[in-house]
Amino acid sequence: MKPLSRRDFLKVGGLAFLGTAGATAINQNKHNHTTEDLNEVHLSHTMQQGDHGDLPGTVGEVDHEKNGFNPTDLLTDFDYGEVSALPNGQTLREYKIVSLNKNIEVIPGIEFSAWTYNGRIPGPTIRATEGDRIRIHFSNGSNHPHSIHFHGFHPGEMDGVPSTGPGGLVEPGSSFTYEFDAEPFGLHLYHCHVFPLARHIAKGLYGAFIVDPKEGRPPVDREMVMVMNGIDVDFDDANDFYAVNGIPFHYQNHPIQIRVGEQIRVYLVNILEFDLINSFHLHANFFNYYPTGTSLVPSEFTDTIIQGQAQRGILEFSYKYPGMYMFHAHVTEFAELGWNGMFEVLP
Amino acid sequence: MTQPTSQPTKNRFTFRTLILLLIPIILLVGVIALFLYTGGGLRLESPAPIENLDVERHVLERNKIHLYVRNTGPAELTIATVVINEAVMPFSVTPSATIPRLGRAEIHVNYAWNQGEAYGITIFTSNAIPFAVEIPVAFETPQPSSRTFWAFTLIGLYVGVIPVFLGIFWFPALRQLGRRTLTFLMAATAGLLIFLGLDTIAEALEVAAEVPSAFQGIGLIGIGAVGTFLLLDAISRRQTEITGSESERRLAIALMIAIGIGFHNLGEGLAIGAAYNVGEIALGTFLVVGFIIQNITEGLGIIAPVLRDRPTIGRLALMGLIGGGPAIVGAWIGGFSPSPILGVLFLAIGTGAIFEVVYEIAKLIKKDMARESMPMTVFSGVLTGMLLLWVTGLLIK
């Protein structure tokens, strides 16, 4: 007598009979709402969403101090290394990177048990000039073997891939020094290459690697680095949140302040694991795009670009008008899950 | 103490007995304390926190989603993030985002949902453990008002009260029938009830799956069904002791059938109300017609035992109300405050009541059989009853 499981209701369909009886009341309410809606349209212009629900975002603030880094500072934190000269006159840059297990509060109240380079996500932005000799003193302070694999020219034993030598897999407590010349010029990246690779990247072992051309790039007013990443807090090999420079919604909650007319250069790297593509869209503006930064001539003047994993490029733009402007993944799902930010353009 | 030794063990509750009773309990406390202190040599620490969060129901208001959650895990948990259709949404929790074991909380999200669309919600705890909820069809949750109250009353009226009374209207015609036909009808009633009982227990098992594990839905079915069966059995035995009259007894059985069917209809009302509440309802005209046809047999079942007597119209009406009315109450409860725990309990009580009534009818039939052997009548009757529901059920399924 009781075929009334919910599935059956869905299956039956047909003329809503009792449904109509009950829905009369609701429709009545709906009708009232419509007139209210009209009134609200005028009011809601001043509010962001009016009475139409909240904007996606987080409540509260993650503990940056405990995390050990603040994405706002990471934007302009370029590590030029310890500089000296080799006997042959070549510039030597030495960097220290240590891998650490660390819990990072990615969403207020949620700690992500991450693997990090130097305790931060992304790791330090390594910056050098084309032709410089680079030494990365890597020590593994975690309880898993790790490595650093740089994109760029280097000998095989410096590739940071298991079975290419001692640098391919650095055991916990061990260390290794990667040494090579910085080339070609452009925007590159580095990440751990120990297997399972997806997990080692998804847990946070990556960073940007900038090689400036010998003659330098044309000067701009501000340079910033943005590493687009995903966060899989429950380790089901699917991202739960998305971000730029580690913390979802950070630049939505803390807009990046720039001024009208200022020339901005963004070093944009995509290291997103699990998802096929990522993207960057700038509101109310267009930018010159230099894929991989290996040319000084832009390939495109656009407002949206797409990057697959490990793709990267340099963006140059300036704002004509003051105001608040969004930048976000135009994979809108990512935007609402954290990859959303604002430029606050001051007059 | 000065009792003669002839009854040494009868009701001699002394201080010594108390001590003897308490010794195992004291030892038990000691063992538990020792185990908690030393771990008993076992490594019982979980490498990851174990958490469980049940979303008991959701309420949709214009631009608002409310989730009623219960922490059914072994320890307290904290709600950290709410993601709706792949968007992290600001939210608030009352009374607190940290919920004690078996505690409840309400999560409020300002979300501009749309009528008729589907929503997937993921709630993350502070240990990054996700719990998913689905709203297959978004639908403004009916709020208790005179209008919705009347709507649910109508639902109960159509699927419960009206069909049962229609069945009872057969009374004048059926009482013209002979003894053999009456026995056939009784057997058919038993068949109806067996079918109903199976259906009720299947529904109880289905709802039990939605009950938070800490409340042991299957256990509730056992307690409700067995308890009701034995209680009704005890009541019926006592009645037999008090009144020897055969017709009084048959009236009592009719009443019990009405009660059993009433509980069944209560569960039915709950299911309809709850389905209506979450917007999963598409009750067509066709479905209601099916219900009326099927439930008419319930009214028939109620009057079958008293066909050879002359119960007053008042009594018949009362039994109809007892059998059909609970559908209305069920629709109210299911519609305004659906609870799988209550649902399981009502369905279990219905199961116990229905099977007890089958047992009572079997006893009546046995008495008739003593006067005149008619094994094929009983066989065909029971099967007819079951087939009747099966065939009319085809209309609804």
PDB file of N, CA, C and O in Angstrom, chain B residues 6 15 19 92 99 127 130 132 192-193 197 225-226 254-255 262 264 276 281 301 310 331-332 337 344 374:
ATOM      1  N   SER B   6      12.940 -23.836  54.984  1.00  0.00           N
ATOM      2  CA  SER B   6      12.211 -24.456  53.877  1.00  0.00           C
ATOM      3  C   SER B   6      12.173 -23.552  52.632  1.00  0.00           C
ATOM      4  O   SER B   6      12.056 -24.033  51.524  1.00  0.00           O
ATOM      5  N   PHE B  15      21.400  -7.334  52.705  1.00  0.00           N
ATOM      6  CA  PHE B  15      22.561  -6.496  52.410  1.00  0.00           C
ATOM      7  C   PHE B  15      23.614  -7.309  51.665  1.00  0.00           C
ATOM      8  O   PHE B  15      24.262  -6.832  50.742  1.00  0.00           O
ATOM      9  N   ILE B  19      25.474  -6.679  48.041  1.00  0.00           N
ATOM     10  CA  ILE B  19      26.931  -6.677  47.820  1.00  0.00           C
ATOM     11  C   ILE B  19      27.271  -7.632  46.683  1.00  0.00           C
ATOM     12  O   ILE B  19      28.025  -7.299  45.771  1.00  0.00           O
ATOM     13  N   SER B  92      26.212  30.997   8.524  1.00  0.00           N
ATOM     14  CA  SER B  92      26.249  31.137   9.977  1.00  0.00           C
ATOM     15  C   SER B  92      25.639  29.886  10.573  1.00  0.00           C
ATOM     16  O   SER B  92      24.865  29.182   9.914  1.00  0.00           O
ATOM     17  N   ILE B  99      29.725  21.467  17.334  1.00  0.00           N
ATOM     18  CA  ILE B  99      28.545  20.695  17.736  1.00  0.00           C
ATOM     19  C   ILE B  99      28.983  19.514  18.592  1.00  0.00           C
ATOM     20  O   ILE B  99      29.820  18.720  18.158  1.00  0.00           O
ATOM     21  N   ASN B 127      38.286  19.455  10.227  1.00  0.00           N
ATOM     22  CA  ASN B 127      39.280  18.443   9.879  1.00  0.00           C
ATOM     23  C   ASN B 127      39.242  18.118   8.392  1.00  0.00           C
ATOM     24  O   ASN B 127      39.735  17.071   7.970  1.00  0.00           O
ATOM     25  N   PRO B 130      34.490  16.132   4.280  1.00  0.00           N
ATOM     26  CA  PRO B 130      33.307  16.660   3.602  1.00  0.00           C
ATOM     27  C   PRO B 130      32.059  15.813   3.838  1.00  0.00           C
ATOM     28  O   PRO B 130      32.142  14.586   3.921  1.00  0.00           O
ATOM     29  N   ALA B 132      28.189  15.508   2.119  1.00  0.00           N
ATOM     30  CA  ALA B 132      27.408  16.006   0.990  1.00  0.00           C
ATOM     31  C   ALA B 132      25.913  15.885   1.268  1.00  0.00           C
ATOM     32  O   ALA B 132      25.463  14.935   1.897  1.00  0.00           O
ATOM     33  N   LEU B 192      -4.956  -9.223   2.847  1.00  0.00           N
ATOM     34  CA  LEU B 192      -4.688  -7.787   2.698  1.00  0.00           C
ATOM     35  C   LEU B 192      -3.677  -7.324   3.733  1.00  0.00           C
ATOM     36  O   LEU B 192      -2.726  -6.600   3.433  1.00  0.00           O
ATOM     37  N   LEU B 193      -3.935  -7.761   4.970  1.00  0.00           N
ATOM     38  CA  LEU B 193      -3.101  -7.279   6.069  1.00  0.00           C
ATOM     39  C   LEU B 193      -1.674  -7.817   5.968  1.00  0.00           C
ATOM     40  O   LEU B 193      -0.722  -7.096   6.275  1.00  0.00           O
ATOM     41  N   GLY B 197       1.390  -5.504   5.859  1.00  0.00           N
ATOM     42  CA  GLY B 197       2.436  -5.657   6.881  1.00  0.00           C
ATOM     43  C   GLY B 197       3.811  -5.745   6.237  1.00  0.00           C
ATOM     44  O   GLY B 197       4.756  -5.085   6.676  1.00  0.00           O
ATOM     45  N   ALA B 225       7.897  -3.029  16.521  1.00  0.00           N
ATOM     46  CA  ALA B 225       7.060  -4.095  15.973  1.00  0.00           C
ATOM     47  C   ALA B 225       6.767  -5.162  17.034  1.00  0.00           C
ATOM     48  O   ALA B 225       5.602  -5.503  17.278  1.00  0.00           O
ATOM     49  N   VAL B 226       7.816  -5.663  17.679  1.00  0.00           N
ATOM     50  CA  VAL B 226       7.619  -6.731  18.670  1.00  0.00           C
ATOM     51  C   VAL B 226       6.813  -6.213  19.852  1.00  0.00           C
ATOM     52  O   VAL B 226       5.880  -6.866  20.333  1.00  0.00           O
ATOM     53  N   ALA B 254     -12.169  -5.971  15.167  1.00  0.00           N
ATOM     54  CA  ALA B 254     -12.372  -4.950  14.137  1.00  0.00           C
ATOM     55  C   ALA B 254     -11.689  -3.652  14.555  1.00  0.00           C
ATOM     56  O   ALA B 254     -11.041  -2.969  13.757  1.00  0.00           O
ATOM     57  N   LEU B 255     -11.825  -3.327  15.822  1.00  0.00           N
ATOM     58  CA  LEU B 255     -11.213  -2.108  16.351  1.00  0.00           C
ATOM     59  C   LEU B 255      -9.691  -2.176  16.214  1.00  0.00           C
ATOM     60  O   LEU B 255      -9.024  -1.205  15.845  1.00  0.00           O
ATOM     61  N   GLY B 262      -4.672   2.160  10.964  1.00  0.00           N
ATOM     62  CA  GLY B 262      -4.442   3.565  11.305  1.00  0.00           C
ATOM     63  C   GLY B 262      -2.959   3.876  11.377  1.00  0.00           C
ATOM     64  O   GLY B 262      -2.498   4.877  10.826  1.00  0.00           O
ATOM     65  N   HIS B 264      -0.599   2.207   9.957  1.00  0.00           N
ATOM     66  CA  HIS B 264      -0.073   2.093   8.600  1.00  0.00           C
ATOM     67  C   HIS B 264      -0.315   3.395   7.827  1.00  0.00           C
ATOM     68  O   HIS B 264       0.570   3.924   7.171  1.00  0.00           O
ATOM     69  N   TYR B 276       6.319  15.721   0.004  1.00  0.00           N
ATOM     70  CA  TYR B 276       5.746  16.994  -0.420  1.00  0.00           C
ATOM     71  C   TYR B 276       6.643  18.133   0.063  1.00  0.00           C
ATOM     72  O   TYR B 276       6.926  19.084  -0.658  1.00  0.00           O
ATOM     73  N   ILE B 281       7.427  15.720  -4.736  1.00  0.00           N
ATOM     74  CA  ILE B 281       6.127  15.127  -4.976  1.00  0.00           C
ATOM     75  C   ILE B 281       5.610  15.480  -6.363  1.00  0.00           C
ATOM     76  O   ILE B 281       5.784  16.572  -6.850  1.00  0.00           O
ATOM     77  N   GLY B 301     -11.515  -4.459   5.142  1.00  0.00           N
ATOM     78  CA  GLY B 301     -10.844  -5.257   6.164  1.00  0.00           C
ATOM     79  C   GLY B 301     -11.368  -4.957   7.549  1.00  0.00           C
ATOM     80  O   GLY B 301     -11.546  -5.854   8.376  1.00  0.00           O
ATOM     81  N   ARG B 310     -24.325  -6.549  14.659  1.00  0.00           N
ATOM     82  CA  ARG B 310     -25.014  -5.298  14.336  1.00  0.00           C
ATOM     83  C   ARG B 310     -24.356  -4.131  15.059  1.00  0.00           C
ATOM     84  O   ARG B 310     -24.939  -3.574  15.993  1.00  0.00           O
ATOM     85  N   ALA B 331       0.446  13.301   7.575  1.00  0.00           N
ATOM     86  CA  ALA B 331       0.801  14.310   6.571  1.00  0.00           C
ATOM     87  C   ALA B 331       1.233  15.607   7.255  1.00  0.00           C
ATOM     88  O   ALA B 331       2.172  16.267   6.810  1.00  0.00           O
ATOM     89  N   TRP B 332       0.574  15.958   8.353  1.00  0.00           N
ATOM     90  CA  TRP B 332       0.972  17.166   9.099  1.00  0.00           C
ATOM     91  C   TRP B 332       2.395  17.021   9.619  1.00  0.00           C
ATOM     92  O   TRP B 332       3.242  17.880   9.423  1.00  0.00           O
ATOM     93  N   SER B 337       7.384  18.765  10.101  1.00  0.00           N
ATOM     94  CA  SER B 337       8.543  18.429  10.904  1.00  0.00           C
ATOM     95  C   SER B 337       8.945  16.987  10.653  1.00  0.00           C
ATOM     96  O   SER B 337       8.844  16.135  11.520  1.00  0.00           O
ATOM     97  N   VAL B 344      10.240   5.810  11.352  1.00  0.00           N
ATOM     98  CA  VAL B 344      10.570   4.401  11.585  1.00  0.00           C
ATOM     99  C   VAL B 344       9.718   3.845  12.719  1.00  0.00           C
ATOM    100  O   VAL B 344       9.163   2.744  12.635  1.00  0.00           O
ATOM    101  N   MET B 374     -13.337 -25.771   5.548  1.00  0.00           N
ATOM    102  CA  MET B 374     -13.343 -25.146   4.208  1.00  0.00           C
ATOM    103  C   MET B 374     -11.944 -24.613   3.877  1.00  0.00           C
ATOM    104  O   MET B 374     -11.741 -23.413   3.763  1.00  0.00           O
TER     105      MET B 374
END
